[in-house]
XYZ file of C-alpha atoms in Angstrom:
518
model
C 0.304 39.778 11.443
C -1.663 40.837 14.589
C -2.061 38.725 17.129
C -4.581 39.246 19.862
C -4.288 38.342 23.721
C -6.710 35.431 23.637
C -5.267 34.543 19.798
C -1.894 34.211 21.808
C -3.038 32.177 24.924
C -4.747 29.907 22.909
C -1.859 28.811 21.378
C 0.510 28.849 24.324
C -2.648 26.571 25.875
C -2.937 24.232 23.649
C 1.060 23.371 23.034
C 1.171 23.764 27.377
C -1.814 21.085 27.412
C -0.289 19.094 24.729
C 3.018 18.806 26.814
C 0.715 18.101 30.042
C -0.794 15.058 28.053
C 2.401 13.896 26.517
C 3.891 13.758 30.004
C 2.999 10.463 31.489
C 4.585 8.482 28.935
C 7.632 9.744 31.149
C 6.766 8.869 34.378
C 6.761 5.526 36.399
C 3.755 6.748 38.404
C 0.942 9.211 37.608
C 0.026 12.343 39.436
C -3.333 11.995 41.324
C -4.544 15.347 39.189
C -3.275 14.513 36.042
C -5.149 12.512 33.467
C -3.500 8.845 32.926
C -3.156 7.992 29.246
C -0.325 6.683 27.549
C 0.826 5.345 24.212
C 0.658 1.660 23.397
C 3.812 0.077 22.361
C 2.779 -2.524 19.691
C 3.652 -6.123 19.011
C 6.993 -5.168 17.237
C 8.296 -2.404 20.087
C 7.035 -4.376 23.687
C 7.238 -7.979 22.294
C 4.318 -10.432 22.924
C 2.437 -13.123 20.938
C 1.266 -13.738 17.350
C -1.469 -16.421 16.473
C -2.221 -17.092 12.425
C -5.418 -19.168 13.135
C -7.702 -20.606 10.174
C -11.672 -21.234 10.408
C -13.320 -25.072 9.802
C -15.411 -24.283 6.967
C -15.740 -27.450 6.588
C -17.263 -28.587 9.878
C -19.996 -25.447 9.263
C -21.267 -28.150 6.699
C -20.959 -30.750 8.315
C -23.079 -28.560 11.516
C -25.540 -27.539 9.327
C -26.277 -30.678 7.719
C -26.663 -32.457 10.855
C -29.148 -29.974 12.351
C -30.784 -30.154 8.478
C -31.164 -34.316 8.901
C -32.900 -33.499 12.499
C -35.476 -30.905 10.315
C -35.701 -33.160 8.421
C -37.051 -36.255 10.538
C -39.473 -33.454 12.117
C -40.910 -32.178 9.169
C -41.610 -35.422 7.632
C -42.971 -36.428 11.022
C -45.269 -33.435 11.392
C -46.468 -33.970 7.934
C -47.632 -37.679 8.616
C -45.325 -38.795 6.169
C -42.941 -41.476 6.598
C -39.130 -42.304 5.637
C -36.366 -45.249 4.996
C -32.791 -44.928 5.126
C -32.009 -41.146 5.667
C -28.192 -40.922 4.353
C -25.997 -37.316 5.339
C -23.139 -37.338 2.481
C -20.882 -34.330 3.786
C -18.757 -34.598 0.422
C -21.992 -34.048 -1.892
C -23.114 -31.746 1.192
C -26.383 -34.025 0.433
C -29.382 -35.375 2.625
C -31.617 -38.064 1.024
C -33.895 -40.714 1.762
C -36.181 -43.236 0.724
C -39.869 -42.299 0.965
C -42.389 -44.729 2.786
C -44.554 -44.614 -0.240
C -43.529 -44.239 -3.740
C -47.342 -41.954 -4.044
C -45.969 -39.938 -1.066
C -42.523 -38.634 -3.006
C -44.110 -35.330 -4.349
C -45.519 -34.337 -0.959
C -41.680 -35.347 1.096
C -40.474 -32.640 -1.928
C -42.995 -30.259 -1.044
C -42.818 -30.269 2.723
C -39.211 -30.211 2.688
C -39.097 -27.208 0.422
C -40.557 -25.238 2.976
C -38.849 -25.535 5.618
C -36.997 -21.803 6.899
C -33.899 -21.389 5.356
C -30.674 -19.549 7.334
C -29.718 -17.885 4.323
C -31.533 -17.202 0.686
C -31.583 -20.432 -1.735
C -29.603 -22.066 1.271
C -30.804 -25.542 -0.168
C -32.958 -27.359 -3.195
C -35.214 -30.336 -2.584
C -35.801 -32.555 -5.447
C -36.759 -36.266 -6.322
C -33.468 -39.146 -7.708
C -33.940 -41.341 -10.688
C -33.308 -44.323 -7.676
C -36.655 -43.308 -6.354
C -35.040 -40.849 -3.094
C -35.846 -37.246 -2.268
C -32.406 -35.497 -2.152
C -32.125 -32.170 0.039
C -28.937 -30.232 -1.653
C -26.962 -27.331 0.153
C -26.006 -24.510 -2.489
C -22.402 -23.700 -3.074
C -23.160 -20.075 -3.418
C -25.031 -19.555 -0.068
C -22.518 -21.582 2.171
C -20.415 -19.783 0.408
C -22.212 -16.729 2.024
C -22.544 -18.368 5.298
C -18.961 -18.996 5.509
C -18.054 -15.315 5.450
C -20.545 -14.395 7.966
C -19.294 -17.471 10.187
C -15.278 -15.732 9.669
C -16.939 -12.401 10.569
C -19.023 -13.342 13.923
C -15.647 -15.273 14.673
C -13.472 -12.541 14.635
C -15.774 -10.778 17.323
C -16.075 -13.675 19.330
C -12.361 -13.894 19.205
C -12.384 -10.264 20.397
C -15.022 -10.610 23.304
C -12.418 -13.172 24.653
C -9.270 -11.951 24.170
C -10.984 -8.593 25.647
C -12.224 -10.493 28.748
C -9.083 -11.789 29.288
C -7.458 -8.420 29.932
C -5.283 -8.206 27.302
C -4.280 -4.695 26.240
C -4.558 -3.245 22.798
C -5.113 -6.714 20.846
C -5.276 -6.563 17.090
C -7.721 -8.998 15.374
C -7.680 -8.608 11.904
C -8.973 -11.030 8.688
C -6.352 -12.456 6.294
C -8.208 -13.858 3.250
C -11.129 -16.035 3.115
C -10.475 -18.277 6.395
C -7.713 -17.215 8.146
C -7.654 -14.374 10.987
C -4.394 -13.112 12.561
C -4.581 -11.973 16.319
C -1.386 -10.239 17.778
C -1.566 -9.872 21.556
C 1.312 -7.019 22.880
C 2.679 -8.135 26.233
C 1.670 -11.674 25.839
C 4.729 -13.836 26.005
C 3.029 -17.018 26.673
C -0.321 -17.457 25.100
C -1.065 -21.110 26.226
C -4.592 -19.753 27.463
C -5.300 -17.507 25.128
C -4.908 -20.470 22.599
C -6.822 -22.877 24.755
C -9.633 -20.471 25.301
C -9.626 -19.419 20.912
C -9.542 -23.641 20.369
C -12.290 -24.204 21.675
C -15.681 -23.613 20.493
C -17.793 -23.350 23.648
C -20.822 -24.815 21.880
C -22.957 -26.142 24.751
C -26.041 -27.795 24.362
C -28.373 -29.668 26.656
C -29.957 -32.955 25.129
C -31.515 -36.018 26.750
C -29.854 -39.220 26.957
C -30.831 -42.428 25.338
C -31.749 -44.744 27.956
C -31.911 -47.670 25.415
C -27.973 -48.038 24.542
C -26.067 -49.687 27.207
C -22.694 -48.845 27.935
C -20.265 -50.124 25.213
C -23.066 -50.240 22.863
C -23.754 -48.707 18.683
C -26.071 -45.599 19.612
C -29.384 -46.230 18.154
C -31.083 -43.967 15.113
C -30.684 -40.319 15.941
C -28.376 -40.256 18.798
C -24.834 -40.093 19.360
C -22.127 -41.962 21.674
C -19.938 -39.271 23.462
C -17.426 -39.689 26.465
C -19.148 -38.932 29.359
C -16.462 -36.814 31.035
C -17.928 -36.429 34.970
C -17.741 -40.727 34.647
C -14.327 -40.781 33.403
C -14.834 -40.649 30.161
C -17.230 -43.860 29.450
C -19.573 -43.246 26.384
C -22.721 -42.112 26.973
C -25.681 -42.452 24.022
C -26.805 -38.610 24.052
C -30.042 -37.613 21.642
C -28.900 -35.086 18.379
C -32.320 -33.384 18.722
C -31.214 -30.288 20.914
C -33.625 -29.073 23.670
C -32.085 -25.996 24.636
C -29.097 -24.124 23.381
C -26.421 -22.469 24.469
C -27.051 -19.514 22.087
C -29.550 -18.158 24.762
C -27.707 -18.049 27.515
C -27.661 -14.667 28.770
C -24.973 -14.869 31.024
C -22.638 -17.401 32.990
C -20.394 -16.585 36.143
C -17.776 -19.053 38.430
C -19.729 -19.372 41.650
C -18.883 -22.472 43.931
C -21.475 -25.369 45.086
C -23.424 -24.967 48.556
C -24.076 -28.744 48.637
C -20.520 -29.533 47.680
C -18.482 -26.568 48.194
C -16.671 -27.315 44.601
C -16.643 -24.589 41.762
C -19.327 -24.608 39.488
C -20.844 -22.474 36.680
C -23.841 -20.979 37.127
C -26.033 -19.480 33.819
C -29.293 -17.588 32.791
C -31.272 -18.005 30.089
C -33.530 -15.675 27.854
C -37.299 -16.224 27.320
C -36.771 -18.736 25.129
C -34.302 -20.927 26.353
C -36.441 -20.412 29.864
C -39.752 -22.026 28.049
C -37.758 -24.399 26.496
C -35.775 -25.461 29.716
C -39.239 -25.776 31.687
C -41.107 -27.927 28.539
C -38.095 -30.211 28.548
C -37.649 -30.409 32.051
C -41.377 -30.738 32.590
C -42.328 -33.434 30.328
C -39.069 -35.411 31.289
C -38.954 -35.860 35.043
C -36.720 -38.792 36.129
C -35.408 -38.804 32.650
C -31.124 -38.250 32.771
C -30.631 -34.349 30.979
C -27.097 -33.975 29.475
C -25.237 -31.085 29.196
C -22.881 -30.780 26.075
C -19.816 -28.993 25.618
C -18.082 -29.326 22.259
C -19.147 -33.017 21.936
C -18.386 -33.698 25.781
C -20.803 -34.774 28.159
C -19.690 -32.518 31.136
C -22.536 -33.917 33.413
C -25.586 -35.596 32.937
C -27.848 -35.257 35.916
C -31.450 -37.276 36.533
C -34.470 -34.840 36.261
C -35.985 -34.263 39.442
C -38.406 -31.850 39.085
C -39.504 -28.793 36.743
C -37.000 -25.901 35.971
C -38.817 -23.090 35.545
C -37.037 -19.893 36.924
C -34.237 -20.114 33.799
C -31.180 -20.224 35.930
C -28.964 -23.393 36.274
C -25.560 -24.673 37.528
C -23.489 -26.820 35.770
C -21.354 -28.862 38.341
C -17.657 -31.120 37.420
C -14.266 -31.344 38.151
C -13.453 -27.535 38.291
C -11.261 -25.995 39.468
C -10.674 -21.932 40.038
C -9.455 -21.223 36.424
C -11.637 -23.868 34.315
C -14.482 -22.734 35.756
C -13.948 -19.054 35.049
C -12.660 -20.123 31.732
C -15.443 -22.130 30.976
C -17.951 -18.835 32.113
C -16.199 -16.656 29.784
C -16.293 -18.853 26.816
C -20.055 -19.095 27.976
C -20.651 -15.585 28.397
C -18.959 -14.442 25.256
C -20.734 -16.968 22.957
C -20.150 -19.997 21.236
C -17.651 -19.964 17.400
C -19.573 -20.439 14.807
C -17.066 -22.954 13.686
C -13.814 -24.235 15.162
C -10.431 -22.456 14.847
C -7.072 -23.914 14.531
C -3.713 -22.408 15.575
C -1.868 -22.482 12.179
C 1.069 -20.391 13.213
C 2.478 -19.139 16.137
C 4.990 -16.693 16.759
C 6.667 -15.069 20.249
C 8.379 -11.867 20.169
C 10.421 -11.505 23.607
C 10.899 -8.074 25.445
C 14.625 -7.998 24.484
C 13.957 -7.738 20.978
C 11.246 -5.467 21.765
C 13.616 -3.180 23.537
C 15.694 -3.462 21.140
C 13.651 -2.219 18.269
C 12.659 0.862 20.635
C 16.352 2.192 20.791
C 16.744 1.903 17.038
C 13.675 3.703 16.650
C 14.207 6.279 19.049
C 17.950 6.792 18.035
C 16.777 7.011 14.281
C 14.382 9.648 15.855
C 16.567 11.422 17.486
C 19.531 11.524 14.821
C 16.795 12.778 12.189
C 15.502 15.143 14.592
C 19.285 16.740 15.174
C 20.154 17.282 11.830
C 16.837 18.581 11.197
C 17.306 21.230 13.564
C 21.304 21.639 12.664
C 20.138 22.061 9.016
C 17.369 24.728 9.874
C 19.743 26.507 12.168
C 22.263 26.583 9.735
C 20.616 27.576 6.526
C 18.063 30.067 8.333
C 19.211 31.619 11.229
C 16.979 33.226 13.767
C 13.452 32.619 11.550
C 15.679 28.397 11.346
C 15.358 28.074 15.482
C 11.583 29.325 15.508
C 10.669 26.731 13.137
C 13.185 24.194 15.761
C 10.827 25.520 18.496
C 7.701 24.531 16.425
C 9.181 21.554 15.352
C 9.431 20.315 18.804
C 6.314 21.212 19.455
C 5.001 19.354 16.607
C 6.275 16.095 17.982
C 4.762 16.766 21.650
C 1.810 17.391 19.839
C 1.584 14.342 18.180
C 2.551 12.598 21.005
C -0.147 13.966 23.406
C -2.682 13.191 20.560
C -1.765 9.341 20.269
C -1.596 9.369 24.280
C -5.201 10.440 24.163
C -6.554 8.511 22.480
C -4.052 5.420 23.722
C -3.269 4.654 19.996
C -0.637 1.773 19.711
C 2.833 2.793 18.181
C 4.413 0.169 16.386
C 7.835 0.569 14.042
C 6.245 2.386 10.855
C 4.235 4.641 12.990
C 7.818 5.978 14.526
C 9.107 6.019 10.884
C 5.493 7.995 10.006
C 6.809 10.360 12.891
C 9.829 11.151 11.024
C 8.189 11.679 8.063
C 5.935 13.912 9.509
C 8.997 15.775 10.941
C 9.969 16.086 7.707
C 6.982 17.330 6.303
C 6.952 20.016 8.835
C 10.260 21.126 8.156
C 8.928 21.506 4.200
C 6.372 23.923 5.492
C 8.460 25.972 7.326
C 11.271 26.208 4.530
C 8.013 27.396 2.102
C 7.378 30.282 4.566
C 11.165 31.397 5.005
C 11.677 31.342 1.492
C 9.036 33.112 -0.083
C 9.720 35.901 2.713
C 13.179 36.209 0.740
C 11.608 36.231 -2.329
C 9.612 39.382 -1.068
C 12.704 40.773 0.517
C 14.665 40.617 -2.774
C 11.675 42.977 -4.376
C 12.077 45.589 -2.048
C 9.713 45.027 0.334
C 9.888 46.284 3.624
C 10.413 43.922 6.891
C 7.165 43.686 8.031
C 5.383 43.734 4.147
C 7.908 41.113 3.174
C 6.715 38.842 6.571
C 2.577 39.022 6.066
C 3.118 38.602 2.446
C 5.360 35.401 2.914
C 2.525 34.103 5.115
C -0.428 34.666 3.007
C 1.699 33.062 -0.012
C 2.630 30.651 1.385
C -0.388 29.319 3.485
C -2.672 28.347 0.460
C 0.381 26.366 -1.046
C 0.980 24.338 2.404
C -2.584 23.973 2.883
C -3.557 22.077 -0.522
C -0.239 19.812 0.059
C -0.886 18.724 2.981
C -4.816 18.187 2.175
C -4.114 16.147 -0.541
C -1.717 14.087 1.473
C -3.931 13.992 4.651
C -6.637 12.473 2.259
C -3.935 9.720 0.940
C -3.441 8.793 4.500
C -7.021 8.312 5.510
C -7.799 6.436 2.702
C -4.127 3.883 4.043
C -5.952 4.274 7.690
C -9.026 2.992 6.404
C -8.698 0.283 3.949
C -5.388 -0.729 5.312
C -4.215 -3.117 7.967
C -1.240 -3.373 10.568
C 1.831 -1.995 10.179
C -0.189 0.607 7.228
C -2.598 1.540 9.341
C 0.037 2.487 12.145
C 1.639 4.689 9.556
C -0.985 5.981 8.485
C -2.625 7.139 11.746
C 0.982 8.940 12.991
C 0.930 10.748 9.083
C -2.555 11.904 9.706
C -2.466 12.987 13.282
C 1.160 14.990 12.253
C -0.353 16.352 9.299
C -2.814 18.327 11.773
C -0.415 18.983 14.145
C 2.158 19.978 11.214
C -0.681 22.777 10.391
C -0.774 24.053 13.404
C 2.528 24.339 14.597
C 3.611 25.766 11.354
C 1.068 28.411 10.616
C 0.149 29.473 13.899
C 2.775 28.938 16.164
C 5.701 29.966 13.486
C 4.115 32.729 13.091
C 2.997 33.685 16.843
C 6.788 33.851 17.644
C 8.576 35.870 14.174
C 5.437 38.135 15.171
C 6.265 38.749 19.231
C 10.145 39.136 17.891
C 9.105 41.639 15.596
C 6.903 43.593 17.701
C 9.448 43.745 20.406
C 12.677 44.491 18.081
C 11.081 45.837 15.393
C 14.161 45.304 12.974
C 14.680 47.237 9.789
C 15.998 43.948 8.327
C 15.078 40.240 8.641
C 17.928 37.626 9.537
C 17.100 35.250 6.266
């Protein structure tokens, strides 16, 4: 029951700097010497947007067995072997061909075979009764492909929304193609969607100079709408030269010939080699550059590019051109996304659900305190005192970190108020229980303490556990529970057996009562 000088300070500190951190949360501007960190309010408390988007598996197929057909034509090529009628069927996810030579099947099998797969067993090669070499994709490994595409999605998802300057998003997976992005604050996410729909692949290929305009696009090329001539089709190559995947970096920067916005981009040391080969053995050749399947400009090839750095030139204007350098810049989707639901929560509802939540706060929190001060006196308004405490304490701790407080994390504050008041009742009433044996004032206090600590302990050890276990595995509104149960669970322990007891101990030492008022 003795408490030391620094044993007392400490305490005082740490519920004075608790108070100093929970502060701001209170103020419409912060102090120039105070540190700035507040709570979050999340989607359900400040209103903003909610986005149920699902992931093209589909068209990750269809990708890869397009860039397959092109390794195709090359390996064959390399090989000195030649091919009829190559065929991509995207239903039987299925590449075949007719050999050149009947005698040359088994080697087309064998060169194809070992080609570099993405992903282990990604594909089979093998020979048709009609005389073609079929190249198979496996069900299992797109199958593993597809969750890695959902993964690297969701953190492209998050490099954007990040770079727009959204605060606090939450990107989370919902089953096997669907991801769920809840932007706080956000009350009209037309950009956010535009900038999530599209997939900022950009490639640069060369055009073929043998379709006309209006014309079928020859064997291995494609028609797309040229979009810097109005959208006229333009027969564009499927081999890719360079692509966007190693771009280093992009930035809105404006034309010195033209004084129009423009994006400017880097490349690493291998789009840089490939850029100058291209570029090199292609002079006066047109070079287009690709965006989702849209020629945005397809400029004549001058001379070499060798230094890795370009500009990419259009209509722009401020906003697409920053746009279009932060899709750049935080790298292409794997596969497309599509907005399958679409929610707005306004600020009046938002408001709305903070009143409720506060008033249910503060109505548990008075009768709380009316039942302690009722039922246990002096020893009842101590534990009040550390109650209070308890919830600055929490509240400091979420500000710190600037956790996000959405409706079950107030109702986890409750709880935890709860549980606090559980701990204090444990201490009160097993000092009776010593009283009612004859113990004397001060016996009858240590003993209640030392009783009662290893009981409150293990409870709330086993329920801090529980918690972590919701905080980890679970998502949304459970993890917001969770997180205010685990950070009051500390606080509870603290509060309860050290500041409880710092102030039934300075009462005692300055009264020093012959009886205790329990």
């Amino acid at each position: 029951m003795y408490y030391s000088r620094l044993r007392m300070l400490s305490v005082v500190g740490v519920c004075l700097l608790g108070l100093v951190l929970c502060a701001p949360n209170f103020m419409q501007r912060p102090l120039p010497s105070m540190p700035w960190r507040q709570i979050h309010l999340g989607l359900d408390l400040r209103g903003g947007s909610y986005l149920l988007m699902q992931v093209d598996l589909k068209s990750l197929a269809k990708d890869r067995l397009q860039s397959l057909s092109d390794g195709v034509r090359q390996a064959l090529l390399a090989g000195g072997l030649g091919y009829r009628d190559i065929r991509v069927d995207a239903q039987k996810q299925q590449i075949t061909f007719t050999p050149r030579d009947p005698s040359e099947r088994d080697r087309d099998v064998k060169t194809l075979d070992a080609m570099p797969r993405v992903v282990p067993n990604e594909f089979s090669v093998a020979s048709q009764p009609d005389g073609s070499v079929a190249l198979t994709l496996s069900p299992d490994a797109m199958k593993l492909r597809a969750q890695d595409a959902v993964t690297q999605s969701i953190e492209i998802v998050r490099r954007r929304i990040d770079a727009t300057g959204a605060i606090d998003p939450e990107i989370t997976r919902q089953g096997e193609d669907r991801i769920v992005v809840e932007l706080p604050g956000v009350s009209d996410p037309e950009r956010v969607k535009a900038l999530l729909g599209t997939t900022a692949r950009m490639t640069f290929r060369l055009v073929d100079e043998s379709a006309g305009a209006g014309q079928i696009a020859p064997a291995g090329a494609t028609m797309l709408p040229d979009m810097d001539a109005g959208g006229q089709m333009l027969a564009v190559r499927d081999h890719i030269e360079v692509d966007g995947a190693d771009l280093t970096n992009a930035g809105a920067t404006t034309d010195q010939q033209t004084g129009g916005w423009a994006v400017s981009f880097s490349l690493d040391s291998v789009g840089t080699r490939a850029f100058a080969n291209v570029t090199q053995a292609n002079v006066g050749r047109r070079f287009a550059i690709v965006l989702d399947d849209k020629v945005i400009e397809a400029p004549v090839i001058h001379t070499a590019i060798t230094g890795g750095n370009g500009l990419i030139t259009g209509n722009f204007d401020a906003a697409k051109a920053t746009d279009l350098a932060l899709l750049l810049k935080a790298g292409a989707l794997p596969v497309p996304l599509t907005v399958m639901e679409e929610r707005s929560i306004g600020p009046s509802l938002g408001a709305d659900s903070i009143r409720a939540g506060a008033i249910s706060l503060g109505v548990g929190f008075f009768f709380v305190i009316a039942f302690m001060a009722l039922f246990y006196g002096r020893f009842g308004w101590y534990a009040n005192v550390a109650l209070l405490a308890n919830l600055v304490l929490m509240a400091a701790i979420l500000s710190l970190f600037e956790a996000t407080l959405t409706l079950p994390g107030m109702a986890g504050m409750l709880l935890t108020l709860g549980m606090a008041v559980d701990a204090n009742i444990l201490i009160i009433e097993r000092i009776r229980e010593e009283i009612g044996r004859g113990r004397s004032a001060l016996a009858a206090m240590q003993a209640g303490f030392e009783r009662a600590t290893s009981t409150i302990v293990d409870s709330n050890a086993t329920a801090l556990l529980a918690h972590v276990m919701l905080f980890v595995f679970g998502t949304g509104p459970v993890r917001g529970f969770a997180l205010t149960i685990t950070i009051g669970i500390v606080t509870t322990l603290f509060t309860t057996l050290m500041l409880s007891r710092l102030l039934m101990v300075r009462w005692y030492a300055l009264r020093r009562p012959t009886t205790l008022p329990v």
